[in-house]
């Protein structure tokens, strides 16, 4: 089991550029979550998908953020245009069906927007 | 959705001291509870979880937690900490929806 795989691990980009973060959940997991972690705000849930369908995107900060899950094995989080305040660690997590399971987190993408 | 509160923002203690981190959740129905640990620069890892049965749950690395339904609490304990336990600890709860609600986290610093 390779776990939840995120890419890239680090991303440095200039303000105004488009950024795409990628996530491959654990095979068989039907829920996928994108989180953002900063010192100021802690862990924030941005969006989650169940069976590839976005269920709750109320945590997405603004229209510059979008997320897709075209199939059960891949999801993207896109920021366009990026701003310095988007600098954070972005985590993807996936979960098995059923409430008794916790999330398995990926290693995260550390995004720096300069 | 759940609301989860962690009592301490930062705990500093010496090696071999005992650790207890408080966690309270808001929902009165069926709830699943979790503790995650995040070592510096790493991702969150599951320490232990509770969803039914024995309210005293044993996890990895010598950690345990006790579910007290009447107090809506799920406190984390370790009898004797090590320097390697320096990390941030997150309590989380999940009820009727897919969402796992996290507390704000407690930073634990263990001094050698």
PDB file of C-alpha atoms in Angstrom:
ATOM      1  CA  UNK A   1       0.000   0.000   0.000  1.00  0.00           C
ATOM      2  CA  UNK A   2       1.692   3.178  -1.201  1.00  0.00           C
ATOM      3  CA  UNK A   3      -0.510   5.449   0.899  1.00  0.00           C
ATOM      4  CA  UNK A   4      -1.892   8.758  -0.277  1.00  0.00           C
ATOM      5  CA  UNK A   5       0.473  10.244  -2.817  1.00  0.00           C
ATOM      6  CA  UNK A   6       0.765  13.976  -3.344  1.00  0.00           C
ATOM      7  CA  UNK A   7       2.806  15.916  -5.827  1.00  0.00           C
ATOM      8  CA  UNK A   8       4.766  18.052  -5.900  1.00  0.00           C
ATOM      9  CA  UNK A   9       6.259  18.004  -2.389  1.00  0.00           C
ATOM     10  CA  UNK A  10       7.353  21.608  -2.697  1.00  0.00           C
ATOM     11  CA  UNK A  11       6.219  24.332  -5.023  1.00  0.00           C
ATOM     12  CA  UNK A  12       7.552  27.847  -5.265  1.00  0.00           C
ATOM     13  CA  UNK A  13       5.765  30.134  -7.650  1.00  0.00           C
ATOM     14  CA  UNK A  14       5.349  33.796  -8.403  1.00  0.00           C
ATOM     15  CA  UNK A  15       2.228  35.696  -7.541  1.00  0.00           C
ATOM     16  CA  UNK A  16      -0.309  35.521 -10.334  1.00  0.00           C
ATOM     17  CA  UNK A  17       0.774  32.139 -11.621  1.00  0.00           C
ATOM     18  CA  UNK A  18      -1.460  29.090 -11.763  1.00  0.00           C
ATOM     19  CA  UNK A  19      -0.658  26.293  -9.348  1.00  0.00           C
ATOM     20  CA  UNK A  20      -1.922  22.710  -9.583  1.00  0.00           C
ATOM     21  CA  UNK A  21      -1.578  20.279  -6.728  1.00  0.00           C
ATOM     22  CA  UNK A  22      -2.169  16.589  -7.285  1.00  0.00           C
ATOM     23  CA  UNK A  23      -3.366  13.719  -5.151  1.00  0.00           C
ATOM     24  CA  UNK A  24      -3.712   9.990  -5.628  1.00  0.00           C
ATOM     25  CA  UNK A  25      -5.839   8.433  -2.859  1.00  0.00           C
ATOM     26  CA  UNK A  26      -5.478   4.930  -1.514  1.00  0.00           C
ATOM     27  CA  UNK A  27      -7.114   2.388  -3.780  1.00  0.00           C
ATOM     28  CA  UNK A  28     -10.569   1.482  -2.480  1.00  0.00           C
ATOM     29  CA  UNK A  29     -11.021   4.658  -0.488  1.00  0.00           C
ATOM     30  CA  UNK A  30     -14.147   6.450  -1.613  1.00  0.00           C
ATOM     31  CA  UNK A  31     -13.748   9.762   0.206  1.00  0.00           C
ATOM     32  CA  UNK A  32     -11.090  12.362  -0.519  1.00  0.00           C
ATOM     33  CA  UNK A  33     -10.351  15.552   1.356  1.00  0.00           C
ATOM     34  CA  UNK A  34      -8.203  18.596   0.731  1.00  0.00           C
ATOM     35  CA  UNK A  35      -6.891  20.479   3.763  1.00  0.00           C
ATOM     36  CA  UNK A  36      -4.784  23.584   4.133  1.00  0.00           C
ATOM     37  CA  UNK A  37      -2.516  24.051   7.143  1.00  0.00           C
ATOM     38  CA  UNK A  38      -1.038  27.354   8.277  1.00  0.00           C
ATOM     39  CA  UNK A  39       0.355  28.589  11.552  1.00  0.00           C
ATOM     40  CA  UNK A  40      -2.378  31.189  11.856  1.00  0.00           C
ATOM     41  CA  UNK A  41      -5.438  29.118  10.989  1.00  0.00           C
ATOM     42  CA  UNK A  42      -4.357  25.545  11.711  1.00  0.00           C
ATOM     43  CA  UNK A  43      -5.989  22.772   9.671  1.00  0.00           C
ATOM     44  CA  UNK A  44      -8.800  23.946   7.406  1.00  0.00           C
ATOM     45  CA  UNK A  45     -10.961  21.616   5.357  1.00  0.00           C
ATOM     46  CA  UNK A  46     -11.223  23.056   1.862  1.00  0.00           C
ATOM     47  CA  UNK A  47     -13.344  20.483   0.076  1.00  0.00           C
ATOM     48  CA  UNK A  48     -14.271  16.848   0.194  1.00  0.00           C
ATOM     49  CA  UNK A  49     -15.415  14.352  -2.380  1.00  0.00           C
ATOM     50  CA  UNK A  50     -17.394  11.171  -1.939  1.00  0.00           C
ATOM     51  CA  UNK A  51     -17.378   8.719  -4.831  1.00  0.00           C
ATOM     52  CA  UNK A  52     -15.734  11.418  -6.979  1.00  0.00           C
ATOM     53  CA  UNK A  53     -18.552  13.890  -6.353  1.00  0.00           C
ATOM     54  CA  UNK A  54     -17.852  17.147  -4.475  1.00  0.00           C
ATOM     55  CA  UNK A  55     -19.983  17.047  -1.345  1.00  0.00           C
ATOM     56  CA  UNK A  56     -18.949  20.164   0.517  1.00  0.00           C
ATOM     57  CA  UNK A  57     -16.782  22.946  -0.874  1.00  0.00           C
ATOM     58  CA  UNK A  58     -17.749  25.536   1.701  1.00  0.00           C
ATOM     59  CA  UNK A  59     -14.169  25.719   2.893  1.00  0.00           C
ATOM     60  CA  UNK A  60     -12.765  26.811  -0.449  1.00  0.00           C
ATOM     61  CA  UNK A  61     -11.517  30.340   0.233  1.00  0.00           C
ATOM     62  CA  UNK A  62     -12.649  32.002  -2.967  1.00  0.00           C
ATOM     63  CA  UNK A  63     -13.159  31.551  -6.673  1.00  0.00           C
ATOM     64  CA  UNK A  64      -9.443  31.385  -7.290  1.00  0.00           C
ATOM     65  CA  UNK A  65      -9.531  27.882  -5.815  1.00  0.00           C
ATOM     66  CA  UNK A  66     -11.018  24.921  -7.664  1.00  0.00           C
ATOM     67  CA  UNK A  67     -10.832  21.174  -7.183  1.00  0.00           C
ATOM     68  CA  UNK A  68     -11.676  18.245  -9.382  1.00  0.00           C
ATOM     69  CA  UNK A  69     -11.830  14.499  -9.056  1.00  0.00           C
ATOM     70  CA  UNK A  70     -12.218  13.071 -12.555  1.00  0.00           C
ATOM     71  CA  UNK A  71     -11.916   9.488 -11.329  1.00  0.00           C
ATOM     72  CA  UNK A  72     -11.465   7.441  -8.161  1.00  0.00           C
ATOM     73  CA  UNK A  73      -7.679   7.546  -8.335  1.00  0.00           C
ATOM     74  CA  UNK A  74      -6.889  11.189  -8.952  1.00  0.00           C
ATOM     75  CA  UNK A  75      -7.744  14.654  -7.711  1.00  0.00           C
ATOM     76  CA  UNK A  76      -6.386  18.130  -8.333  1.00  0.00           C
ATOM     77  CA  UNK A  77      -6.529  21.388  -6.430  1.00  0.00           C
ATOM     78  CA  UNK A  78      -5.909  24.424  -8.579  1.00  0.00           C
ATOM     79  CA  UNK A  79      -5.201  28.004  -7.561  1.00  0.00           C
ATOM     80  CA  UNK A  80      -5.457  30.621 -10.289  1.00  0.00           C
ATOM     81  CA  UNK A  81      -4.151  33.243  -9.867  1.00  0.00           C
ATOM     82  CA  UNK A  82      -2.017  32.471  -6.832  1.00  0.00           C
ATOM     83  CA  UNK A  83      -1.323  35.054  -4.114  1.00  0.00           C
ATOM     84  CA  UNK A  84       1.266  35.187  -1.314  1.00  0.00           C
ATOM     85  CA  UNK A  85      -1.449  34.544   1.290  1.00  0.00           C
ATOM     86  CA  UNK A  86      -2.031  31.131  -0.321  1.00  0.00           C
ATOM     87  CA  UNK A  87       1.341  30.002   1.001  1.00  0.00           C
ATOM     88  CA  UNK A  88       0.667  26.975   3.192  1.00  0.00           C
ATOM     89  CA  UNK A  89       0.981  23.223   3.349  1.00  0.00           C
ATOM     90  CA  UNK A  90      -1.819  21.532   1.452  1.00  0.00           C
ATOM     91  CA  UNK A  91      -2.733  18.036   2.543  1.00  0.00           C
ATOM     92  CA  UNK A  92      -4.818  15.480   0.753  1.00  0.00           C
ATOM     93  CA  UNK A  93      -6.439  12.679   2.746  1.00  0.00           C
ATOM     94  CA  UNK A  94      -8.579   9.707   1.851  1.00  0.00           C
ATOM     95  CA  UNK A  95     -10.871   7.444   3.808  1.00  0.00           C
ATOM     96  CA  UNK A  96     -12.553   4.075   3.499  1.00  0.00           C
ATOM     97  CA  UNK A  97     -16.312   3.731   3.410  1.00  0.00           C
ATOM     98  CA  UNK A  98     -17.834   3.767   6.858  1.00  0.00           C
ATOM     99  CA  UNK A  99     -17.580   6.120   9.768  1.00  0.00           C
ATOM    100  CA  UNK A 100     -15.262   3.938  11.793  1.00  0.00           C
ATOM    101  CA  UNK A 101     -12.273   4.836   9.705  1.00  0.00           C
ATOM    102  CA  UNK A 102     -10.017   7.786  10.101  1.00  0.00           C
ATOM    103  CA  UNK A 103      -8.297   9.589   7.319  1.00  0.00           C
ATOM    104  CA  UNK A 104      -4.961   8.656   5.821  1.00  0.00           C
ATOM    105  CA  UNK A 105      -3.019  11.766   4.991  1.00  0.00           C
ATOM    106  CA  UNK A 106      -0.553  12.354   2.226  1.00  0.00           C
ATOM    107  CA  UNK A 107       2.807  13.972   2.862  1.00  0.00           C
ATOM    108  CA  UNK A 108       1.535  17.346   1.775  1.00  0.00           C
ATOM    109  CA  UNK A 109       2.595  19.989  -0.709  1.00  0.00           C
ATOM    110  CA  UNK A 110       4.400  22.988   0.734  1.00  0.00           C
ATOM    111  CA  UNK A 111       3.379  25.933  -1.423  1.00  0.00           C
ATOM    112  CA  UNK A 112       5.251  29.207  -1.357  1.00  0.00           C
ATOM    113  CA  UNK A 113       3.945  32.091  -3.423  1.00  0.00           C
ATOM    114  CA  UNK A 114       6.416  34.948  -3.737  1.00  0.00           C
TER     115      UNK A 114
ATOM    116  CA  UNK B   1     -20.774  18.674  11.989  1.00  0.00           C
ATOM    117  CA  UNK B   2     -18.759  18.181  15.126  1.00  0.00           C
ATOM    118  CA  UNK B   3     -17.037  20.874  17.096  1.00  0.00           C
ATOM    119  CA  UNK B   4     -13.829  19.755  18.774  1.00  0.00           C
ATOM    120  CA  UNK B   5     -11.934  21.699  21.383  1.00  0.00           C
ATOM    121  CA  UNK B   6      -8.499  20.991  22.761  1.00  0.00           C
ATOM    122  CA  UNK B   7      -7.734  22.477  26.112  1.00  0.00           C
ATOM    123  CA  UNK B   8      -4.074  23.266  25.786  1.00  0.00           C
ATOM    124  CA  UNK B   9      -2.321  25.143  23.034  1.00  0.00           C
ATOM    125  CA  UNK B  10       1.228  24.329  24.110  1.00  0.00           C
ATOM    126  CA  UNK B  11       2.510  21.858  26.697  1.00  0.00           C
ATOM    127  CA  UNK B  12       6.122  21.715  27.798  1.00  0.00           C
ATOM    128  CA  UNK B  13       7.394  18.866  29.907  1.00  0.00           C
ATOM    129  CA  UNK B  14      10.501  16.871  30.718  1.00  0.00           C
ATOM    130  CA  UNK B  15      11.350  13.364  29.593  1.00  0.00           C
ATOM    131  CA  UNK B  16       9.715  10.637  31.688  1.00  0.00           C
ATOM    132  CA  UNK B  17       6.924  12.970  32.772  1.00  0.00           C
ATOM    133  CA  UNK B  18       3.341  11.908  32.237  1.00  0.00           C
ATOM    134  CA  UNK B  19       1.266  13.553  29.555  1.00  0.00           C
ATOM    135  CA  UNK B  20      -2.444  14.175  29.355  1.00  0.00           C
ATOM    136  CA  UNK B  21      -4.050  16.210  26.586  1.00  0.00           C
ATOM    137  CA  UNK B  22      -7.670  17.203  26.878  1.00  0.00           C
ATOM    138  CA  UNK B  23     -10.235  16.955  24.094  1.00  0.00           C
ATOM    139  CA  UNK B  24     -13.964  17.633  24.121  1.00  0.00           C
ATOM    140  CA  UNK B  25     -16.463  17.224  21.309  1.00  0.00           C
ATOM    141  CA  UNK B  26     -19.902  18.662  20.819  1.00  0.00           C
ATOM    142  CA  UNK B  27     -22.137  15.932  19.412  1.00  0.00           C
ATOM    143  CA  UNK B  28     -24.314  13.793  21.662  1.00  0.00           C
ATOM    144  CA  UNK B  29     -25.050  10.919  19.315  1.00  0.00           C
ATOM    145  CA  UNK B  30     -22.905   8.184  17.850  1.00  0.00           C
ATOM    146  CA  UNK B  31     -19.429   9.530  17.337  1.00  0.00           C
ATOM    147  CA  UNK B  32     -16.068   8.225  16.200  1.00  0.00           C
ATOM    148  CA  UNK B  33     -13.025   9.796  17.839  1.00  0.00           C
ATOM    149  CA  UNK B  34      -9.411   9.991  16.766  1.00  0.00           C
ATOM    150  CA  UNK B  35      -6.056  11.309  17.828  1.00  0.00           C
ATOM    151  CA  UNK B  36      -3.491  12.239  15.212  1.00  0.00           C
ATOM    152  CA  UNK B  37       0.139  13.215  15.650  1.00  0.00           C
ATOM    153  CA  UNK B  38       2.163  15.476  13.384  1.00  0.00           C
ATOM    154  CA  UNK B  39       5.929  15.382  13.859  1.00  0.00           C
ATOM    155  CA  UNK B  40       7.822  18.480  12.746  1.00  0.00           C
ATOM    156  CA  UNK B  41       7.718  18.832   8.994  1.00  0.00           C
ATOM    157  CA  UNK B  42       5.644  15.707   8.489  1.00  0.00           C
ATOM    158  CA  UNK B  43       2.062  14.779   7.747  1.00  0.00           C
ATOM    159  CA  UNK B  44      -0.610  13.716  10.210  1.00  0.00           C
ATOM    160  CA  UNK B  45      -0.480  10.119  11.369  1.00  0.00           C
ATOM    161  CA  UNK B  46      -3.183   8.226  13.213  1.00  0.00           C
ATOM    162  CA  UNK B  47      -2.293   7.464  16.833  1.00  0.00           C
ATOM    163  CA  UNK B  48      -5.502   5.762  17.870  1.00  0.00           C
ATOM    164  CA  UNK B  49      -9.230   5.720  17.310  1.00  0.00           C
ATOM    165  CA  UNK B  50     -12.429   4.858  19.103  1.00  0.00           C
ATOM    166  CA  UNK B  51     -15.719   3.837  17.548  1.00  0.00           C
ATOM    167  CA  UNK B  52     -17.279   1.336  19.959  1.00  0.00           C
ATOM    168  CA  UNK B  53     -16.537  -1.111  22.744  1.00  0.00           C
ATOM    169  CA  UNK B  54     -13.947  -0.638  25.462  1.00  0.00           C
ATOM    170  CA  UNK B  55     -13.741   3.104  26.171  1.00  0.00           C
ATOM    171  CA  UNK B  56     -10.037   2.807  26.971  1.00  0.00           C
ATOM    172  CA  UNK B  57      -8.237   2.680  23.669  1.00  0.00           C
ATOM    173  CA  UNK B  58      -4.601   1.796  23.223  1.00  0.00           C
ATOM    174  CA  UNK B  59      -2.677   3.213  20.302  1.00  0.00           C
ATOM    175  CA  UNK B  60       0.801   3.243  18.914  1.00  0.00           C
ATOM    176  CA  UNK B  61       3.924   4.507  20.663  1.00  0.00           C
ATOM    177  CA  UNK B  62       2.510   3.856  24.149  1.00  0.00           C
ATOM    178  CA  UNK B  63      -0.382   6.292  23.863  1.00  0.00           C
ATOM    179  CA  UNK B  64      -3.874   5.619  25.125  1.00  0.00           C
ATOM    180  CA  UNK B  65      -7.106   7.561  25.291  1.00  0.00           C
ATOM    181  CA  UNK B  66     -10.255   7.263  27.321  1.00  0.00           C
ATOM    182  CA  UNK B  67     -13.709   7.943  25.967  1.00  0.00           C
ATOM    183  CA  UNK B  68     -16.021   9.348  28.639  1.00  0.00           C
ATOM    184  CA  UNK B  69     -19.423   9.764  27.063  1.00  0.00           C
ATOM    185  CA  UNK B  70     -20.943  11.660  29.974  1.00  0.00           C
ATOM    186  CA  UNK B  71     -18.229  14.283  29.720  1.00  0.00           C
ATOM    187  CA  UNK B  72     -18.032  14.365  25.904  1.00  0.00           C
ATOM    188  CA  UNK B  73     -14.325  13.849  26.344  1.00  0.00           C
ATOM    189  CA  UNK B  74     -11.569  11.807  24.724  1.00  0.00           C
ATOM    190  CA  UNK B  75      -8.347  12.646  26.522  1.00  0.00           C
ATOM    191  CA  UNK B  76      -4.989  11.377  25.355  1.00  0.00           C
ATOM    192  CA  UNK B  77      -2.445  10.030  27.823  1.00  0.00           C
ATOM    193  CA  UNK B  78       1.061   8.683  27.933  1.00  0.00           C
ATOM    194  CA  UNK B  79       2.614   7.642  31.260  1.00  0.00           C
ATOM    195  CA  UNK B  80       6.204   8.529  30.378  1.00  0.00           C
ATOM    196  CA  UNK B  81       7.096  10.735  27.436  1.00  0.00           C
ATOM    197  CA  UNK B  82      10.279  10.724  25.412  1.00  0.00           C
ATOM    198  CA  UNK B  83      12.031  13.493  23.562  1.00  0.00           C
ATOM    199  CA  UNK B  84      10.788  11.909  20.320  1.00  0.00           C
ATOM    200  CA  UNK B  85       7.189  12.627  21.367  1.00  0.00           C
ATOM    201  CA  UNK B  86       7.754  16.291  20.577  1.00  0.00           C
ATOM    202  CA  UNK B  87       5.040  16.969  18.017  1.00  0.00           C
ATOM    203  CA  UNK B  88       1.653  18.511  17.471  1.00  0.00           C
ATOM    204  CA  UNK B  89      -1.342  16.451  18.519  1.00  0.00           C
ATOM    205  CA  UNK B  90      -4.789  16.770  17.009  1.00  0.00           C
ATOM    206  CA  UNK B  91      -8.036  15.404  18.333  1.00  0.00           C
ATOM    207  CA  UNK B  92     -10.754  14.729  15.754  1.00  0.00           C
ATOM    208  CA  UNK B  93     -14.364  13.609  15.735  1.00  0.00           C
ATOM    209  CA  UNK B  94     -16.713  12.258  13.120  1.00  0.00           C
ATOM    210  CA  UNK B  95     -20.459  11.813  13.461  1.00  0.00           C
ATOM    211  CA  UNK B  96     -23.130  11.354  10.836  1.00  0.00           C
ATOM    212  CA  UNK B  97     -21.437  12.837   7.822  1.00  0.00           C
ATOM    213  CA  UNK B  98     -18.175  12.258   6.060  1.00  0.00           C
ATOM    214  CA  UNK B  99     -16.397  15.086   7.719  1.00  0.00           C
ATOM    215  CA  UNK B 100     -13.698  14.699  10.311  1.00  0.00           C
ATOM    216  CA  UNK B 101     -13.649  17.798  12.494  1.00  0.00           C
ATOM    217  CA  UNK B 102     -10.250  18.615  13.978  1.00  0.00           C
ATOM    218  CA  UNK B 103      -9.371  20.503  17.089  1.00  0.00           C
ATOM    219  CA  UNK B 104      -6.883  23.365  16.922  1.00  0.00           C
ATOM    220  CA  UNK B 105      -4.038  21.099  17.984  1.00  0.00           C
ATOM    221  CA  UNK B 106      -1.729  20.982  20.992  1.00  0.00           C
ATOM    222  CA  UNK B 107       1.985  21.448  20.564  1.00  0.00           C
ATOM    223  CA  UNK B 108       3.937  19.195  22.904  1.00  0.00           C
ATOM    224  CA  UNK B 109       7.566  19.977  23.600  1.00  0.00           C
ATOM    225  CA  UNK B 110       9.547  17.391  25.543  1.00  0.00           C
ATOM    226  CA  UNK B 111      12.789  18.608  27.039  1.00  0.00           C
ATOM    227  CA  UNK B 112      15.630  16.150  27.416  1.00  0.00           C
TER     228      UNK B 112
END
